[in-house]
Amino acid sequence: MECQECNENVATLHFAKVINGEKTEIHVCEKCAKEKGYVNNEEEAYSLHDLLSGLFNFDSASYPNQAAMDTYRKEQLKCEKCGMTYQDFTRIGKFGCASCYDTFSKHLNPIFRRVHSGNTKHDGKVPKRTSSALYQKKKVDQLKEKLKAHIEKEEFEEAAMVRDKIKAIEKSHNQEGEGE
Amino acid sequence: MGLEQFIQEAISPWMKDEGPDSDIVMSSRIRLARNLEKIPFPLVAEEEKLKEVIDEVEKDFNEQSFEQYQDFELIKMESLKALEKRILVEKHLISPHLADKTKQGAVLISNSEQVSIMVNEEDHFRVQLYLPGFQLEKALEEAFKIDDWLEEKIDFAFDEEQGYLTTCPTNVGTGMRASVMMHLPALAITRKINRMIPAINQLGLVVRGLYGEGSEAIGNIFQISNQVTLGRSEDDIIDDLKSVVHKLIEQERYARELLLQESEIELENRIFRSYGVLRYSRLIESKETAQCLSDVQLGIDLGMIKDISKSILNELMVLTQPAFLQQYAKKTLHPQERDVFRASLIRERLKLED
């Protein structure tokens, strides 16, 4: 199975995440797992514990020790680009750079919900120049979902058609990129 | 410099036009917060990096024109004297934060002063666009044009999920703060506004005083703006704000009617006493000035005071601020001296109407 993040390497880490009863399976290679923050990026990062604490937000009441560990780990989070730690962020209440949003992403939705009447997803203006690329990425993501569903149901003909569509979009996008 | 010329230069050209419902809505404003992808936000960025932002703006946008917005001029904070910065604050062209607390702060202002783009404030860019009266939709349309104009040259930090990324989590998403400045004397006199504010807050909108966050409503001037920036489109936010502003206009007009019906003589007394204070006092502080100006403006709107220009409140609210007074006096003034000077400036200004 291919890594769903880079679509290059073999996925060696598999896990399922359940949020509000909705199950999402994640298949990634080690490199992407580190880069995308599925696992802790520091040295020997692959203990089961790390995987779990990264993926589940344990209810602090039922798992007090776990919660303490999570808080500790959360506070150690540090944005590589600007040096802002999660602790700094909660103290100042401001981000240091655009990458902080990625670095702290797992902990942000509760904050956004509180500040923005329960909302966590942007609706509205999109930068014009980059919007076509964003639209394509969205489209590709949707097709990939479809592809996965077809494969799971062993509908290989349909899967092949979807795969070709994805390739076509990605190809045209790359050409645009080269043309600039 | 004569007073007339001083006023000409002190009042932003756009303020001289009359907008829809301008007897109650003084101005509409759209502010968009934008950041660069590649450079840390001004809060943590090294000064050198922030200088790069300024250099880029200088190269691409200084002395440029875009549609009706002519001759943008880049003004660096470091090149201004303290008093000059305060004047820009009092004209609402820059924030106190940009004036005092930023490294490498600058502002790009169109010659009509309708558009001001603060650089390296809390965010790399804060686009502000003003229109007179109640014109939120138009203001949004114009602000979007300016945003697109900047975006031709600049890569803004944007994420599909979270929208425009901003320094403060309270601005993320649209990065938009839409606000209107309203003169609500009848709702204030009847204290109805106090009961309306909590209801407005429940709709995700905020009511503040004239000078933004934390300031009190001097001169019965209230600023109403949106709080939520994530998960709702700019158009939806504006629609909400518009419907509340419509309601407030309706209620203010109704309260004025009611005041006239039930206590016309008391109201007239109040208005003309305030007019007297402005005309004849020799010492007046800024809060009393604002209150009297509010009364006189109400008198003009109700037709009790005739032959005075309608923009007197807008104009004198700006002119009687500390920095403007000192600019006109051409020297630093102590608070007491300011009160003397303020009284005399108002008297002179009202004489221009005779």
Coordinates of C-alpha atoms in Angstrom, one line a residue:
Chain A
M1 CA 0.0 0.0 0.0
E2 CA 1.2 3.5 -0.9
C3 CA 1.6 6.2 1.7
Q4 CA -1.4 8.5 1.5
E5 CA 0.6 11.6 2.1
C6 CA 3.4 11.4 -0.4
N7 CA 2.0 8.6 -2.7
E8 CA 5.6 7.5 -3.2
N9 CA 6.8 5.3 -0.3
V10 CA 5.3 2.2 1.0
A11 CA 3.0 2.9 3.9
T12 CA 4.5 1.2 7.0
L13 CA 2.3 2.8 9.7
H14 CA -1.4 2.1 9.8
F15 CA -3.8 3.5 12.2
A16 CA -7.4 4.3 12.6
K17 CA -8.8 7.4 14.3
V18 CA -12.3 7.6 15.6
I19 CA -13.9 11.0 16.1
N20 CA -17.5 11.1 17.2
G21 CA -18.0 7.6 16.0
E22 CA -16.5 8.4 12.6
K23 CA -13.6 6.1 11.7
T24 CA -10.8 7.3 9.5
E25 CA -8.0 5.1 8.5
I26 CA -4.5 6.5 8.0
H27 CA -1.7 4.8 6.1
V28 CA 1.6 6.6 5.9
C29 CA 5.3 6.0 5.5
E30 CA 7.7 6.8 8.3
K31 CA 8.9 10.0 6.7
C32 CA 5.5 11.5 6.3
A33 CA 4.4 10.3 9.7
K34 CA 7.2 12.4 11.2
E35 CA 6.7 15.4 8.9
K36 CA 3.0 15.6 9.2
G37 CA 3.1 15.2 12.9
Y38 CA 1.3 11.8 13.1
V39 CA 4.1 10.9 15.5
N40 CA 6.4 12.9 17.7
N41 CA 9.3 14.1 15.6
E42 CA 11.9 13.8 18.2
E43 CA 14.5 11.0 18.1
E44 CA 13.1 7.5 18.8
A45 CA 9.6 8.6 18.2
Y46 CA 7.7 5.4 17.5
S47 CA 6.5 4.1 20.8
L48 CA 2.9 3.1 20.8
H49 CA 2.3 5.6 23.4
D50 CA 3.4 8.4 21.1
L51 CA 1.1 7.2 18.4
L52 CA -1.8 7.1 20.7
S53 CA -1.3 10.4 22.4
G54 CA -0.9 12.1 19.0
L55 CA -4.1 10.6 17.7
F56 CA -6.5 10.6 20.5
N57 CA -7.4 13.4 22.8
F58 CA -8.0 11.4 26.0
D59 CA -10.6 12.7 28.2
S60 CA -8.7 14.2 31.1
A61 CA -11.1 13.1 33.7
S62 CA -10.8 9.4 33.0
Y63 CA -7.1 9.3 32.2
P64 CA -5.5 11.8 34.5
N65 CA -1.9 10.6 34.0
Q66 CA -2.3 10.4 30.3
A67 CA -3.8 13.9 30.4
A68 CA -0.8 15.2 32.3
M69 CA 1.5 13.6 29.7
D70 CA -0.5 15.1 26.9
T71 CA -0.3 18.6 28.4
Y72 CA 3.4 18.2 28.9
R73 CA 3.9 17.1 25.3
K74 CA 1.7 19.8 24.1
E75 CA 3.7 22.4 25.9
Q76 CA 6.9 21.0 24.4
L77 CA 5.6 21.5 20.9
K78 CA 7.7 24.1 19.1
C79 CA 7.3 25.7 15.7
E80 CA 10.5 25.0 13.8
K81 CA 10.1 28.1 11.6
C82 CA 9.8 30.8 14.2
G83 CA 10.6 29.1 17.5
M84 CA 7.3 29.7 19.2
T85 CA 6.4 27.0 21.6
Y86 CA 2.8 25.9 22.4
Q87 CA 3.3 27.2 25.9
D88 CA 4.3 30.7 24.5
F89 CA 1.3 30.6 22.2
T90 CA -1.2 29.9 25.1
R91 CA 0.5 32.6 27.2
I92 CA 0.5 35.3 24.5
G93 CA -2.5 34.2 22.6
K94 CA -0.9 34.9 19.3
F95 CA 0.8 32.9 16.6
G96 CA 4.4 33.5 15.6
C97 CA 4.1 32.6 11.9
A98 CA 2.0 30.8 9.3
S99 CA 3.7 27.5 10.1
C100 CA 2.6 27.7 13.8
Y101 CA -0.9 26.8 12.5
D102 CA 0.5 23.5 11.2
T103 CA 2.6 22.8 14.3
F104 CA -0.2 23.4 16.8
S105 CA -2.9 22.2 14.5
K106 CA -4.1 19.3 16.7
H107 CA -4.9 21.7 19.5
L108 CA -6.4 24.6 17.7
N109 CA -10.0 23.6 16.9
P110 CA -11.2 23.9 20.5
I111 CA -9.7 27.4 20.6
F112 CA -11.3 28.4 17.3
R113 CA -14.6 27.0 18.4
R114 CA -14.5 29.1 21.5
V115 CA -13.6 32.3 19.7
H116 CA -15.7 31.8 16.5
S117 CA -19.1 30.6 17.8
G118 CA -18.3 26.9 17.2
N119 CA -16.7 27.3 13.7
T120 CA -13.4 25.7 12.7
K121 CA -13.5 25.9 8.9
H122 CA -13.1 28.9 6.6
D123 CA -15.9 30.1 4.4
G124 CA -15.3 33.1 2.2
K125 CA -12.7 34.8 0.1
V126 CA -9.9 32.8 -1.3
P127 CA -6.7 34.3 -2.8
K128 CA -7.4 34.6 -6.6
R129 CA -4.0 33.7 -7.9
T130 CA -3.6 30.5 -5.9
S131 CA -7.2 29.6 -5.8
S132 CA -7.2 27.4 -8.9
A133 CA -4.4 25.3 -7.4
L134 CA -6.4 25.0 -4.2
Y135 CA -9.5 24.0 -6.1
Q136 CA -7.5 21.3 -7.9
K137 CA -6.0 20.0 -4.7
K138 CA -9.5 19.7 -3.2
K139 CA -10.7 17.9 -6.3
V140 CA -7.7 15.5 -6.1
D141 CA -8.4 14.8 -2.5
Q142 CA -12.0 14.0 -3.2
L143 CA -11.0 11.7 -6.0
K144 CA -8.5 9.9 -3.8
E145 CA -11.2 9.2 -1.3
K146 CA -13.3 7.8 -4.1
L147 CA -10.4 5.7 -5.4
K148 CA -9.9 4.2 -1.9
A149 CA -13.6 3.3 -1.7
H150 CA -13.6 1.6 -5.0
I151 CA -10.5 -0.4 -4.1
E152 CA -12.0 -1.5 -0.8
K153 CA -15.1 -2.7 -2.7
E154 CA -12.8 -4.3 -5.2
E155 CA -14.3 -2.3 -8.1
F156 CA -11.1 -2.2 -10.0
E157 CA -12.3 -0.8 -13.3
E158 CA -13.9 2.2 -11.6
A159 CA -10.8 2.6 -9.5
A160 CA -8.6 2.7 -12.6
M161 CA -10.8 5.4 -14.2
V162 CA -10.6 7.5 -11.0
R163 CA -6.9 7.0 -10.9
D164 CA -6.5 8.3 -14.5
K165 CA -8.6 11.3 -13.6
I166 CA -6.3 12.1 -10.7
K167 CA -3.2 11.7 -12.9
A168 CA -4.7 14.0 -15.5
I169 CA -5.3 16.7 -13.0
E170 CA -2.0 16.4 -11.4
K171 CA -0.3 16.4 -14.7
S172 CA -2.0 19.6 -15.9
H173 CA -1.3 21.2 -12.6
N174 CA 2.4 20.4 -12.8
Q175 CA 2.6 21.8 -16.3
E176 CA 1.1 25.0 -15.1
G177 CA 3.7 25.2 -12.4
E178 CA 6.5 24.7 -14.9
G179 CA 5.1 27.3 -17.2
E180 CA 5.3 30.1 -14.6
Chain B
M1 CA -2.2 78.9 8.5
G2 CA -5.8 80.0 8.7
L3 CA -8.4 77.9 10.3
E4 CA -10.3 77.2 7.1
Q5 CA -7.1 75.9 5.4
F6 CA -6.2 73.9 8.5
I7 CA -9.6 72.2 8.5
Q8 CA -9.3 71.5 4.8
E9 CA -6.1 69.6 5.4
A10 CA -7.1 68.0 8.7
I11 CA -10.3 66.4 7.4
S12 CA -9.9 63.4 5.2
P13 CA -11.3 64.2 1.7
W14 CA -13.7 61.2 1.8
M15 CA -15.3 62.5 5.0
K16 CA -16.6 65.5 3.2
D17 CA -19.0 63.5 1.1
E18 CA -22.3 62.6 2.4
G19 CA -23.3 58.9 2.4
P20 CA -26.6 57.1 2.9
D21 CA -28.1 57.5 6.4
S22 CA -25.3 59.8 7.3
D23 CA -27.4 61.6 9.9
I24 CA -26.9 58.4 12.0
V25 CA -24.1 56.3 10.4
M26 CA -21.0 58.4 10.3
S27 CA -18.8 56.0 8.4
S28 CA -18.5 52.3 7.3
R29 CA -15.1 50.6 7.4
I30 CA -13.7 47.3 6.3
R31 CA -10.4 46.0 7.6
L32 CA -8.7 42.9 6.2
A33 CA -5.8 41.3 8.1
R34 CA -3.2 39.6 5.8
N35 CA 0.2 38.0 6.3
L36 CA 3.1 36.8 4.2
E37 CA 3.6 33.1 4.0
K38 CA 7.4 33.3 4.1
I39 CA 8.2 35.7 7.0
P40 CA 7.3 35.3 10.7
F41 CA 4.6 37.6 11.9
P42 CA 5.7 41.0 13.1
L43 CA 5.3 40.0 16.8
V44 CA 8.3 37.6 16.5
A45 CA 10.1 38.5 13.3
E46 CA 13.6 40.0 13.3
E47 CA 13.7 43.6 12.3
E48 CA 15.7 42.7 9.2
K49 CA 12.9 40.5 8.0
L50 CA 10.3 43.1 8.6
K51 CA 12.4 45.6 6.7
E52 CA 12.1 43.2 3.7
V53 CA 8.4 43.5 3.9
I54 CA 8.6 47.3 3.8
D55 CA 11.1 47.2 0.9
E56 CA 8.8 45.0 -1.1
V57 CA 5.9 47.4 -0.5
E58 CA 8.0 50.3 -1.4
K59 CA 9.1 48.7 -4.6
D60 CA 5.7 47.5 -5.7
F61 CA 3.2 49.9 -4.3
N62 CA 4.7 53.2 -3.3
E63 CA 3.6 56.1 -5.6
Q64 CA 1.3 53.7 -7.5
S65 CA -2.3 54.2 -8.3
F66 CA -5.1 51.7 -8.5
E67 CA -8.5 52.5 -10.1
Q68 CA -9.9 55.5 -8.3
Y69 CA -7.3 55.3 -5.5
Q70 CA -4.5 57.6 -6.6
D71 CA -1.0 58.1 -5.6
F72 CA -0.4 55.7 -2.7
E73 CA 2.2 57.1 -0.4
L74 CA 4.3 54.9 1.9
I75 CA 5.0 56.6 5.2
K76 CA 7.5 55.0 7.6
M77 CA 6.9 55.4 11.3
E78 CA 10.5 56.0 12.0
S79 CA 10.4 59.1 9.7
L80 CA 7.6 60.7 11.7
K81 CA 7.6 62.9 14.8
A82 CA 5.5 61.7 17.8
L83 CA 2.9 64.4 17.1
E84 CA 2.6 63.5 13.4
K85 CA 2.0 59.9 14.4
R86 CA -0.8 61.0 16.8
I87 CA -2.4 63.0 14.1
L88 CA -2.6 59.9 11.9
V89 CA -4.1 58.0 14.9
E90 CA -6.7 60.7 15.5
K91 CA -7.6 60.5 11.8
H92 CA -8.0 56.7 12.2
L93 CA -5.5 56.2 9.4
I94 CA -3.2 54.1 11.7
S95 CA -3.6 52.4 15.0
P96 CA -2.0 53.4 18.3
H97 CA -0.2 50.0 18.1
L98 CA 1.4 50.9 14.8
A99 CA 2.4 54.3 16.0
D100 CA 4.1 53.2 19.3
K101 CA 4.7 49.5 19.5
T102 CA 6.1 48.3 16.2
K103 CA 9.5 47.8 14.7
Q104 CA 9.6 48.7 11.0
G105 CA 6.0 49.9 11.0
A106 CA 4.7 51.8 8.0
V107 CA 1.5 52.8 6.3
L108 CA 0.5 53.1 2.7
I109 CA -2.2 55.8 2.2
S110 CA -4.1 56.8 -0.9
N111 CA -4.4 60.5 -1.5
S112 CA -8.1 60.6 -0.6
E113 CA -7.2 58.9 2.7
Q114 CA -9.9 56.4 1.9
V115 CA -7.6 53.5 1.9
S116 CA -4.8 53.0 4.4
I117 CA -2.7 49.8 4.5
M118 CA -0.7 49.4 7.7
V119 CA 2.4 47.4 7.2
N120 CA 4.0 45.4 10.1
E121 CA 1.3 46.2 12.6
E122 CA 0.1 43.1 14.4
D123 CA -0.2 41.4 11.0
H124 CA 2.1 42.1 8.0
F125 CA -0.8 43.9 6.3
R126 CA -3.9 45.6 7.6
V127 CA -6.0 46.9 4.8
Q128 CA -8.5 49.5 5.8
L129 CA -11.1 51.1 3.6
Y130 CA -13.6 53.8 4.7
L131 CA -16.8 55.1 3.1
P132 CA -19.0 57.9 4.4
G133 CA -22.4 56.9 5.8
F134 CA -23.9 53.4 5.7
Q135 CA -22.3 51.5 2.7
L136 CA -20.9 48.3 4.0
E137 CA -21.4 46.3 0.8
K138 CA -19.7 48.9 -1.3
A139 CA -16.9 49.1 1.2
L140 CA -16.4 45.3 1.1
E141 CA -16.4 45.3 -2.7
E142 CA -13.8 48.0 -2.7
A143 CA -11.7 46.4 0.0
F144 CA -11.7 43.2 -2.0
K145 CA -10.4 45.0 -5.0
I146 CA -7.5 46.5 -3.0
D147 CA -6.9 43.0 -1.6
D148 CA -6.7 41.5 -5.1
W149 CA -4.4 44.3 -6.2
L150 CA -2.0 43.5 -3.3
E151 CA -2.4 39.8 -4.0
E152 CA -1.1 40.2 -7.6
K153 CA 2.3 40.8 -6.2
I154 CA 2.2 39.2 -2.7
D155 CA 1.7 35.6 -1.6
F156 CA -0.6 35.7 1.4
A157 CA -0.6 33.0 4.1
F158 CA -3.7 31.1 3.4
D159 CA -4.9 27.7 4.3
E160 CA -7.9 25.8 2.9
E161 CA -9.2 24.9 6.3
Q162 CA -8.4 28.0 8.3
G163 CA -8.5 30.7 5.6
Y164 CA -6.3 33.7 5.9
L165 CA -3.8 33.1 8.7
T166 CA -3.4 35.9 11.2
T167 CA -1.3 36.6 14.3
C168 CA -4.3 36.6 16.6
P169 CA -6.7 33.6 16.5
T170 CA -9.6 36.0 16.8
N171 CA -8.9 37.2 13.2
V172 CA -8.3 34.0 11.4
G173 CA -10.5 33.0 8.4
T174 CA -11.7 36.0 6.6
G175 CA -9.3 38.3 8.5
M176 CA -12.2 40.8 8.2
R177 CA -13.5 43.3 10.7
A178 CA -16.4 45.2 9.3
S179 CA -17.5 48.2 11.4
V180 CA -19.8 51.2 11.3
M181 CA -19.5 54.3 13.4
M182 CA -22.9 55.4 14.6
H183 CA -24.1 58.6 16.3
L184 CA -27.0 57.4 18.6
P185 CA -27.8 60.4 20.9
A186 CA -31.5 59.6 21.4
L187 CA -30.9 55.9 22.3
A188 CA -28.2 57.1 24.7
I189 CA -30.3 59.9 26.3
T190 CA -33.2 57.4 26.8
R191 CA -30.7 54.8 28.0
K192 CA -32.2 52.3 25.6
I193 CA -28.8 51.5 24.1
N194 CA -27.8 49.9 27.4
R195 CA -30.5 47.3 27.0
M196 CA -29.7 46.8 23.3
I197 CA -26.0 46.1 23.7
P198 CA -26.3 42.7 25.3
A199 CA -28.7 41.6 22.6
I200 CA -26.3 42.8 19.9
N201 CA -23.4 40.9 21.6
Q202 CA -25.5 37.7 21.4
L203 CA -25.5 38.0 17.6
G204 CA -21.7 37.8 17.6
L205 CA -21.3 41.6 17.1
V206 CA -19.4 44.0 19.4
V207 CA -20.3 47.5 20.5
R208 CA -17.4 49.8 21.4
G209 CA -16.6 53.5 21.7
L210 CA -15.1 55.8 19.1
Y211 CA -11.5 54.8 19.5
G212 CA -12.0 51.0 19.3
E213 CA -11.3 48.4 21.9
G214 CA -11.8 49.4 25.5
S215 CA -12.7 52.9 24.7
E216 CA -16.0 54.4 26.0
A217 CA -18.7 55.9 23.8
I218 CA -17.8 59.5 24.0
G219 CA -20.1 61.9 22.2
N220 CA -22.7 59.1 21.9
I221 CA -20.7 57.6 19.1
F222 CA -20.7 53.8 19.0
Q223 CA -18.7 51.4 16.8
I224 CA -20.5 48.2 15.9
S225 CA -18.4 45.4 14.4
N226 CA -18.3 41.7 13.9
Q227 CA -16.5 39.4 16.3
V228 CA -16.5 36.1 14.4
T229 CA -14.2 35.8 11.4
L230 CA -14.0 32.0 10.9
G231 CA -16.7 29.8 9.3
R232 CA -18.8 32.6 8.0
S233 CA -18.3 34.3 4.7
E234 CA -17.7 38.0 4.4
D235 CA -21.1 38.5 2.8
D236 CA -22.9 36.7 5.6
I237 CA -21.0 38.7 8.2
I238 CA -21.9 41.9 6.5
D239 CA -25.6 40.8 6.2
D240 CA -25.8 40.3 9.9
L241 CA -24.1 43.6 10.7
K242 CA -26.4 45.4 8.2
S243 CA -29.5 44.0 9.7
V244 CA -28.5 45.1 13.2
V245 CA -27.5 48.6 11.9
H246 CA -30.8 48.9 10.2
K247 CA -32.6 48.1 13.4
L248 CA -30.5 50.6 15.3
I249 CA -31.2 53.3 12.8
E250 CA -34.9 52.6 13.0
Q251 CA -34.8 52.6 16.8
E252 CA -32.7 55.8 16.9
R253 CA -35.2 57.5 14.6
Y254 CA -38.1 56.3 16.7
A255 CA -36.4 57.4 20.0
R256 CA -35.9 60.9 18.4
E257 CA -39.6 61.1 17.5
L258 CA -40.6 60.1 21.0
L259 CA -38.2 62.6 22.6
L260 CA -39.7 65.3 20.4
Q261 CA -43.3 64.3 21.3
E262 CA -42.9 63.8 25.0
S263 CA -40.2 66.3 26.0
E264 CA -39.5 68.7 23.2
I265 CA -38.8 71.7 25.5
E266 CA -36.3 69.7 27.6
L267 CA -34.6 68.4 24.5
E268 CA -34.5 71.9 23.0
N269 CA -33.1 73.2 26.2
R270 CA -30.4 70.6 26.3
I271 CA -29.4 71.2 22.7
F272 CA -29.2 75.0 22.9
R273 CA -27.4 74.9 26.3
S274 CA -24.7 72.7 24.6
Y275 CA -24.7 75.1 21.7
G276 CA -24.1 77.9 24.1
V277 CA -21.3 76.1 25.8
L278 CA -19.5 75.5 22.5
R279 CA -20.1 79.1 21.4
Y280 CA -18.9 80.9 24.5
S281 CA -16.8 78.7 26.8
R282 CA -13.2 79.7 27.4
L283 CA -12.1 76.3 28.8
I284 CA -13.5 73.0 27.7
E285 CA -12.2 69.5 28.0
S286 CA -12.5 66.8 25.3
K287 CA -15.3 64.8 26.9
E288 CA -17.6 67.7 27.5
T289 CA -16.7 68.8 23.9
A290 CA -17.9 65.5 22.6
Q291 CA -21.1 65.6 24.6
C292 CA -21.9 69.1 23.5
L293 CA -21.1 68.3 19.8
S294 CA -23.4 65.3 20.0
D295 CA -26.2 67.5 21.3
V296 CA -25.6 70.2 18.6
Q297 CA -25.5 67.6 15.9
L298 CA -28.8 66.2 17.1
G299 CA -30.2 69.8 17.0
I300 CA -29.1 70.1 13.4
D301 CA -30.6 66.7 12.5
L302 CA -33.9 67.7 14.1
G303 CA -33.9 71.1 12.4
M304 CA -33.7 73.0 15.7
I305 CA -30.4 74.5 14.8
K306 CA -30.2 75.9 11.3
D307 CA -27.5 77.2 9.1
I308 CA -24.7 75.1 10.6
S309 CA -22.9 72.6 8.3
K310 CA -24.0 69.0 8.9
S311 CA -20.5 67.7 9.2
I312 CA -19.7 69.7 12.3
L313 CA -19.6 66.7 14.6
N314 CA -17.4 64.6 12.3
E315 CA -15.1 67.6 11.8
L316 CA -14.8 68.9 15.3
M317 CA -14.5 65.5 16.9
V318 CA -11.3 65.1 14.9
L319 CA -10.0 68.7 15.3
T320 CA -10.4 68.9 19.0
Q321 CA -8.2 65.9 19.7
P322 CA -5.0 66.7 21.5
A323 CA -2.6 66.2 18.6
F324 CA -4.6 68.3 16.2
L325 CA -4.9 71.1 18.7
Q326 CA -1.1 71.1 19.1
Q327 CA -0.6 70.9 15.4
Y328 CA -2.8 74.0 15.1
A329 CA -1.1 75.8 18.0
K330 CA 2.3 74.8 16.5
K331 CA 3.6 74.0 20.0
T332 CA 3.2 71.4 22.8
L333 CA 0.3 72.2 25.1
H334 CA -0.3 71.2 28.7
P335 CA -3.7 69.8 29.4
Q336 CA -5.1 73.1 30.8
E337 CA -3.6 75.0 27.8
R338 CA -5.3 72.4 25.6
D339 CA -8.7 73.1 27.1
V340 CA -8.2 76.9 26.5
F341 CA -7.0 76.3 23.0
R342 CA -9.8 73.8 22.3
A343 CA -12.5 76.3 23.5
S344 CA -11.0 79.0 21.2
L345 CA -10.7 76.7 18.2
I346 CA -14.4 75.7 18.6
R347 CA -15.5 79.4 18.9
E348 CA -13.6 80.3 15.8
R349 CA -14.9 77.4 13.9
L350 CA -18.5 78.3 14.8
K351 CA -17.9 81.9 13.8
L352 CA -17.1 80.6 10.3
E353 CA -20.8 79.6 10.1
D354 CA -22.1 83.1 10.8

